[in-house]
Coordinates of C-alpha atoms and ligand atoms in Angstrom, one line a residue:
M94 CA 15.7 -28.8 16.8
P95 CA 16.6 -24.7 15.8
G96 CA 14.2 -22.1 17.3
R97 CA 11.8 -20.0 16.1
I98 CA 13.6 -18.0 12.6
D99 CA 12.3 -14.0 11.2
T100 CA 12.8 -14.0 8.4
F101 CA 13.5 -10.1 7.1
R102 CA 13.3 -9.4 3.1
I103 CA 13.3 -6.4 1.3
P104 CA 14.4 -6.9 -2.8
T105 CA 14.2 -2.9 -3.4
R106 CA 16.9 -0.7 -3.1
I107 CA 15.2 2.3 -1.7
Q108 CA 16.7 6.2 -2.4
F109 CA 15.1 8.8 0.3
G110 CA 14.8 12.8 -0.3
R111 CA 13.7 16.3 -1.4
G112 CA 14.4 16.0 -5.2
V113 CA 15.3 12.3 -5.3
A114 CA 12.4 11.2 -8.2
L115 CA 14.4 14.0 -10.6
T116 CA 17.5 11.1 -10.4
L117 CA 15.4 8.6 -12.0
A118 CA 18.3 8.7 -15.4
D119 CA 21.0 6.6 -13.2
P120 CA 19.5 4.1 -11.9
L121 CA 18.4 2.8 -15.9
R122 CA 21.6 3.5 -16.3
Q123 CA 22.4 1.3 -13.7
V124 CA 20.6 -2.0 -15.7
G125 CA 21.1 -0.6 -19.1
A126 CA 17.7 0.3 -20.1
K127 CA 17.4 0.6 -23.5
K128 CA 13.5 1.6 -23.8
V129 CA 11.3 2.4 -20.8
L130 CA 7.7 2.8 -20.6
V131 CA 6.7 5.9 -18.6
V132 CA 3.3 4.1 -16.2
T133 CA 1.2 7.0 -14.9
D134 CA -2.3 8.4 -15.3
P135 CA -4.3 11.6 -17.0
G136 CA -4.0 13.2 -13.3
V137 CA -0.5 12.8 -12.6
V138 CA 0.0 14.4 -16.3
K139 CA -2.4 17.0 -15.3
A140 CA -0.1 17.8 -12.2
G141 CA 2.2 18.6 -13.6
L142 CA 4.9 15.9 -12.0
V143 CA 5.2 13.7 -15.2
G144 CA 7.0 16.4 -17.4
P145 CA 10.0 17.1 -15.1
L146 CA 10.8 13.4 -14.9
T147 CA 11.4 13.4 -18.9
E148 CA 13.2 16.1 -19.2
K149 CA 16.2 14.2 -16.6
L150 CA 15.2 10.9 -19.8
R151 CA 16.0 13.4 -22.7
E152 CA 18.9 15.0 -21.5
A153 CA 20.4 11.1 -20.0
G154 CA 19.5 10.2 -23.7
I155 CA 17.2 7.3 -22.9
A156 CA 14.6 7.1 -25.2
Y157 CA 11.5 6.5 -23.6
E158 CA 7.1 6.5 -24.6
I159 CA 4.2 7.7 -21.9
Y160 CA 1.7 4.9 -21.7
D161 CA -0.8 7.6 -18.8
E162 CA -4.1 4.9 -18.8
V163 CA -3.7 3.5 -15.8
V164 CA -7.2 3.6 -14.2
P165 CA -7.6 3.1 -10.1
D166 CA -8.3 -0.6 -9.0
P167 CA -6.5 -1.7 -12.4
G168 CA -8.0 -5.1 -13.3
V169 CA -6.6 -8.2 -14.9
A170 CA -6.9 -6.3 -18.4
E171 CA -5.6 -3.7 -17.7
V172 CA -2.7 -5.1 -16.8
Q173 CA -3.4 -7.1 -20.0
R174 CA -2.7 -2.8 -22.4
A175 CA 0.1 -2.1 -20.1
Y176 CA 2.5 -4.8 -20.9
E177 CA 0.8 -5.3 -24.7
R178 CA 2.0 -1.3 -25.0
A179 CA 5.7 -2.0 -23.3
K180 CA 6.4 -5.2 -26.1
A181 CA 5.2 -2.6 -28.8
V182 CA 7.2 0.1 -28.2
G183 CA 9.9 -2.3 -27.4
A184 CA 10.4 -1.0 -23.3
D185 CA 12.5 -3.1 -21.3
A186 CA 12.0 -1.3 -18.4
F187 CA 9.5 0.6 -16.7
V188 CA 8.8 3.9 -15.0
A189 CA 6.1 4.2 -12.6
V190 CA 5.3 7.3 -11.4
G191 CA 1.5 7.6 -9.2
G192 CA 0.2 6.5 -6.4
G193 CA -0.9 2.3 -5.8
S194 CA -2.7 1.4 -8.7
S195 CA 0.5 2.8 -11.3
I196 CA 3.5 1.2 -9.1
D197 CA 1.6 -1.9 -9.3
T198 CA 0.0 -1.7 -13.6
A199 CA 4.0 -1.9 -14.0
K200 CA 5.1 -4.0 -11.2
M201 CA 2.7 -6.7 -13.2
A202 CA 3.1 -5.7 -16.7
A203 CA 6.9 -5.7 -15.7
V204 CA 6.3 -9.7 -14.8
L205 CA 5.0 -9.7 -17.8
L206 CA 7.6 -8.8 -19.6
S207 CA 9.8 -11.7 -18.4
N208 CA 7.3 -14.2 -18.0
G209 CA 5.0 -14.2 -20.9
G210 CA 1.4 -15.8 -19.5
T211 CA -1.5 -13.7 -18.1
V212 CA -1.7 -12.2 -14.6
L213 CA -4.5 -15.2 -13.5
D214 CA -1.1 -17.1 -14.0
Y215 CA 0.4 -15.5 -11.2
I216 CA -1.9 -15.5 -8.2
G217 CA -0.9 -16.5 -4.4
I218 CA 2.1 -16.7 -2.9
D219 CA 6.3 -17.4 -4.7
K220 CA 4.5 -18.1 -8.4
V221 CA 6.6 -15.8 -9.9
P222 CA 9.1 -17.6 -11.4
K223 CA 11.6 -14.8 -13.0
M224 CA 13.1 -11.4 -11.5
A225 CA 10.7 -8.9 -13.3
A226 CA 12.0 -6.4 -16.2
P227 CA 13.3 -3.4 -14.2
V228 CA 11.0 -1.2 -12.6
I229 CA 11.7 2.7 -10.7
A230 CA 8.8 3.3 -8.7
I231 CA 8.2 7.0 -8.2
P232 CA 4.9 6.9 -5.5
T233 CA 3.1 10.6 -5.7
T234 CA 0.8 9.1 -3.0
A235 CA 2.4 8.8 1.0
G236 CA 0.7 5.6 0.5
T237 CA -0.1 2.4 -0.1
G238 CA 3.5 1.3 0.6
A239 CA 3.5 -0.6 -3.5
E240 CA 6.7 0.9 -4.6
L241 CA 8.3 -0.9 -1.4
T242 CA 6.2 -4.1 -0.8
I243 CA 6.5 -7.8 -2.9
N244 CA 2.3 -7.4 -2.7
S245 CA 0.7 -5.8 -5.8
V246 CA -3.7 -6.4 -6.0
I247 CA -5.1 -6.1 -9.3
A248 CA -8.7 -6.6 -9.6
D249 CA -11.0 -8.8 -11.2
P250 CA -14.2 -7.8 -11.6
G251 CA -16.0 -10.7 -13.3
Q252 CA -15.5 -12.2 -9.8
H253 CA -15.8 -9.4 -7.4
K254 CA -12.5 -10.3 -5.8
K255 CA -9.3 -8.7 -5.9
L256 CA -6.3 -10.3 -6.6
V257 CA -2.7 -10.9 -4.5
I258 CA 0.1 -11.5 -6.2
I259 CA 2.6 -12.2 -3.8
S260 CA 6.4 -12.8 -4.8
P261 CA 10.3 -11.4 -4.1
N262 CA 10.7 -11.5 -7.9
A263 CA 7.2 -8.3 -8.6
T264 CA 8.4 -5.7 -7.1
A265 CA 10.1 -2.5 -8.8
L266 CA 13.8 -3.1 -8.6
F267 CA 14.1 0.9 -7.5
A268 CA 12.1 2.8 -5.0
L269 CA 12.4 7.0 -4.9
E270 CA 10.8 8.1 -2.1
D271 CA 10.9 11.8 -2.8
P272 CA 8.2 13.9 -0.5
E273 CA 8.4 17.4 -3.1
L274 CA 5.7 14.9 -5.6
T275 CA 3.4 14.6 -2.7
V276 CA 2.5 18.5 -2.2
G277 CA -0.3 18.8 -4.8
L278 CA -1.7 15.8 -3.1
P279 CA -5.4 17.0 -2.2
P280 CA -6.5 17.0 1.4
F281 CA -8.7 14.1 1.2
L282 CA -6.4 11.6 -0.3
T283 CA -3.7 13.2 1.5
A284 CA -5.6 11.5 4.2
I285 CA -6.9 8.1 3.1
T286 CA -3.2 7.2 1.7
G287 CA -2.0 8.1 4.8
M288 CA -4.4 6.0 7.2
D289 CA -3.4 3.1 4.6
T290 CA 0.3 3.8 6.2
L291 CA -0.9 4.2 9.5
V292 CA -2.8 1.0 9.8
H293 CA -0.3 -1.1 7.9
A294 CA 1.8 0.0 10.0
I295 CA -0.5 -0.8 13.3
E296 CA -1.7 -4.7 11.7
S297 CA 2.2 -4.9 11.9
F298 CA 3.0 -4.2 15.3
T299 CA 0.8 -6.2 16.6
S300 CA 0.5 -9.2 14.1
K301 CA 0.9 -12.4 15.1
N302 CA 4.1 -12.9 12.8
S303 CA 5.5 -9.4 14.7
Y304 CA 9.2 -9.7 16.1
R305 CA 11.9 -7.8 17.6
M306 CA 12.8 -5.5 14.2
T307 CA 9.6 -5.4 12.7
E308 CA 8.3 -3.8 15.6
L309 CA 10.8 -0.7 16.4
L310 CA 9.6 -0.2 12.2
A311 CA 5.8 -0.2 12.8
L312 CA 6.1 2.0 16.1
E313 CA 8.4 4.7 14.5
A314 CA 5.7 4.6 11.7
I315 CA 2.8 4.9 14.0
R316 CA 5.0 7.5 15.7
D317 CA 5.6 9.4 12.6
A318 CA 1.9 9.0 11.2
A319 CA 0.3 10.2 14.8
W320 CA 1.5 14.0 14.2
A321 CA 2.6 14.4 10.5
L322 CA -0.7 12.9 8.9
P323 CA -3.4 16.5 10.1
R324 CA -1.0 18.5 9.5
A325 CA 0.1 17.2 6.3
V326 CA -3.7 16.8 5.5
K327 CA -3.7 20.2 6.6
D328 CA -1.3 21.8 5.2
G329 CA -0.6 20.6 1.9
K330 CA 2.7 22.2 2.0
D331 CA 4.5 21.6 4.8
I332 CA 6.8 19.8 3.9
D333 CA 8.2 17.8 6.8
A334 CA 4.7 16.6 7.4
R335 CA 5.1 15.5 4.0
E336 CA 8.5 13.4 4.1
A337 CA 7.9 12.7 7.7
M338 CA 4.8 11.0 5.8
M339 CA 6.6 9.5 3.8
R340 CA 9.1 7.8 5.9
A341 CA 6.5 6.3 7.5
V342 CA 5.6 4.6 4.5
V343 CA 8.9 2.7 4.5
T344 CA 8.9 1.9 7.5
A345 CA 6.0 0.3 7.6
S346 CA 6.5 -1.1 4.4
L347 CA 9.6 -2.6 5.5
A348 CA 7.6 -4.0 8.6
F349 CA 4.4 -5.1 7.8
S350 CA 6.5 -6.6 4.2
N351 CA 7.9 -9.0 7.0
T352 CA 4.9 -9.8 9.0
R353 CA 1.9 -9.9 7.2
L354 CA -1.0 -7.4 8.2
G355 CA -4.3 -8.4 9.8
N356 CA -8.7 -8.1 10.2
V357 CA -8.2 -4.9 8.3
H358 CA -6.8 -5.7 5.3
A359 CA -8.6 -9.3 5.2
M360 CA -12.0 -7.2 5.3
A361 CA -10.9 -4.8 3.0
L362 CA -10.2 -6.1 -0.1
P363 CA -13.7 -7.7 -0.4
L364 CA -14.9 -3.7 0.4
G365 CA -13.1 -2.8 -3.1
G366 CA -14.6 -6.5 -4.8
W367 CA -18.1 -5.7 -3.9
C368 CA -18.5 -2.8 -3.3
H369 CA -15.8 -0.4 -4.5
V370 CA -14.6 0.8 -1.4
A371 CA -11.2 3.1 -1.8
H372 CA -8.6 0.9 -0.7
G373 CA -7.5 4.0 1.9
T374 CA -11.1 4.6 3.0
A375 CA -11.5 1.2 3.4
V376 CA -9.6 0.1 6.0
A377 CA -9.6 4.2 7.1
V378 CA -13.1 3.6 8.9
L379 CA -12.7 -0.3 9.6
L380 CA -9.5 0.5 11.8
P381 CA -10.8 1.4 15.1
H382 CA -13.7 -1.4 14.6
V383 CA -10.7 -3.7 14.3
M384 CA -9.0 -2.9 17.3
D385 CA -11.5 -2.8 19.9
F386 CA -12.8 -5.9 18.9
N387 CA -8.7 -7.6 19.5
R388 CA -7.3 -4.9 22.5
S389 CA -8.7 -8.0 24.2
A390 CA -6.6 -10.4 22.8
A391 CA -3.2 -8.4 23.1
P392 CA -4.1 -5.1 25.1
D393 CA 0.2 -4.8 25.8
R394 CA 0.7 -3.9 22.0
Y395 CA -2.8 -1.8 21.7
A396 CA -1.9 0.5 25.2
A397 CA 2.2 0.6 22.9
V398 CA 0.3 2.0 20.2
A399 CA -1.7 4.8 22.6
E400 CA 2.1 6.3 23.5
A401 CA 3.0 5.9 19.3
L402 CA 0.1 7.8 19.1
G403 CA 0.8 10.4 21.3
A404 CA -2.4 9.2 23.6
T405 CA -2.7 7.9 27.4
K406 CA -0.5 4.1 27.3
D407 CA -3.9 2.2 28.1
A408 CA -4.8 -0.1 24.6
K409 CA -9.3 1.5 24.9
A410 CA -7.3 5.1 24.1
A411 CA -5.6 3.8 20.8
V412 CA -9.0 3.0 19.8
E413 CA -10.6 6.4 20.5
H414 CA -7.6 8.2 19.1
V415 CA -8.0 6.6 15.5
F416 CA -11.7 7.0 16.1
R417 CA -10.5 11.1 17.0
L418 CA -8.3 11.1 13.8
N419 CA -10.1 9.6 11.7
E420 CA -12.9 12.9 11.8
T421 CA -9.9 15.4 12.6
I422 CA -8.7 14.3 9.3
G423 CA -12.6 14.0 7.5
I424 CA -12.6 10.3 7.4
P425 CA -15.9 9.4 6.7
M426 CA -17.1 7.5 10.0
H427 CA -19.5 4.8 8.4
L428 CA -19.3 3.0 4.9
G429 CA -23.1 3.4 5.1
P430 CA -23.2 6.6 3.4
L431 CA -20.3 5.5 0.6
G432 CA -22.7 2.6 -0.5
V433 CA -21.9 -0.2 0.9
D434 CA -25.3 -2.2 2.1
E435 CA -25.8 -4.4 4.7
G436 CA -27.1 -7.5 2.2
A437 CA -23.1 -7.8 1.0
I438 CA -22.1 -8.6 3.9
P439 CA -22.6 -12.7 3.7
N440 CA -20.3 -12.5 0.2
M441 CA -17.9 -9.8 1.7
A442 CA -17.7 -11.7 5.4
K443 CA -17.3 -15.4 3.0
D444 CA -14.2 -13.5 1.2
A445 CA -12.5 -12.5 4.2
M446 CA -12.2 -15.3 5.5
L447 CA -9.7 -16.8 2.6
S448 CA -7.1 -13.7 3.4
G449 CA -3.8 -15.4 5.5
N450 CA -4.3 -11.6 6.3
I451 CA -7.0 -13.8 9.3
L452 CA -4.5 -16.5 10.3
V453 CA -2.2 -13.5 11.6
N454 CA -4.6 -11.8 13.4
P455 CA -3.5 -11.3 17.0
R456 CA -7.6 -12.1 18.5
T457 CA -8.3 -15.7 16.2
T458 CA -11.4 -14.6 14.8
T459 CA -14.6 -16.4 13.6
Q460 CA -16.8 -15.6 10.0
P461 CA -19.5 -14.2 12.6
D462 CA -17.2 -11.6 13.8
I463 CA -16.0 -10.6 10.9
E464 CA -20.0 -9.4 10.3
A465 CA -20.4 -8.0 13.1
L466 CA -17.3 -6.0 12.2
Y467 CA -18.8 -5.2 8.7
K468 CA -22.1 -4.5 10.1
A469 CA -20.1 -2.5 13.0
A470 CA -18.8 -0.5 10.0
I471 CA -21.7 -0.1 8.1
Ligands
FE2_548 FE1 -2.9 -1.1 2.9

């Protein structure tokens, strides 16, 4: 009988470095793209991030159209619209420029282009039969890691649900990780997207599924984010901090793609579905509460997290450090002022318990535990 077997997979080709976004024509040539749909949102266009990229496409003689109608928390209908546009213009590849919303929209539109149907046909694990059309993902935040992960999150507003699609066929083919594209990101967005990365690293490291290879990556992400996030929030032009945050996205994403996450993410999706709290804000506020709940089940793990954060090597110190970090970078202390009220707890707790992330959380968790954690965070 074989013992435990750990599988490490990362279908996306990663290119990392200052200015790498400007090489986007190379991967498009490699896949033989004839017509490209650039998927982005109006804010990213206004910030001047799309112009230099489309100029490179023109220089390379690659035909393109711009689709700049991505909305935050895209739903099934929005993905359908992006897909229809791709079909209408005859696109055979996508360039996604933006945060997790643009990248997930492009990933799922690319799934529809090669598989047909609607997003609802592919919910769950390994339900996408054919590889998505090529997506070159260029993140402008650091970040959700959407450019690297096999997960996409699409809203189903009718059911107050966030739908999760997990498939190696629903990924970006290339991720161009360019820290220079993040220097203009405002402080609060820097803070919440950066905290998402830190949560990915901490939840992966403490997950029941973690193993040596994912642990090394997660710890390195925690170390990078611990020093770089406050600096990137304080001074967006601090390119060394921006680069370290982008590196943290890569290492954290490689880790959590292979372990899954924990209670923070199980609880964050229903907060988005029922109360429209932005993902980064939700995970940042929840993190220290969940760590405090978990630390008795894995004190050595959380002591290692504390050390990587730069605190005393002690599980409680890790929790205190994260509370202070949130305060330093301007994350709200509680969810109540963001419009979350306790009446939503029963529905949210029920949905959270359905998440596979609950099963790999280091401490066994019941629905009353989740309810108490929501209450503490509100
Ligand atoms: Fe996340």
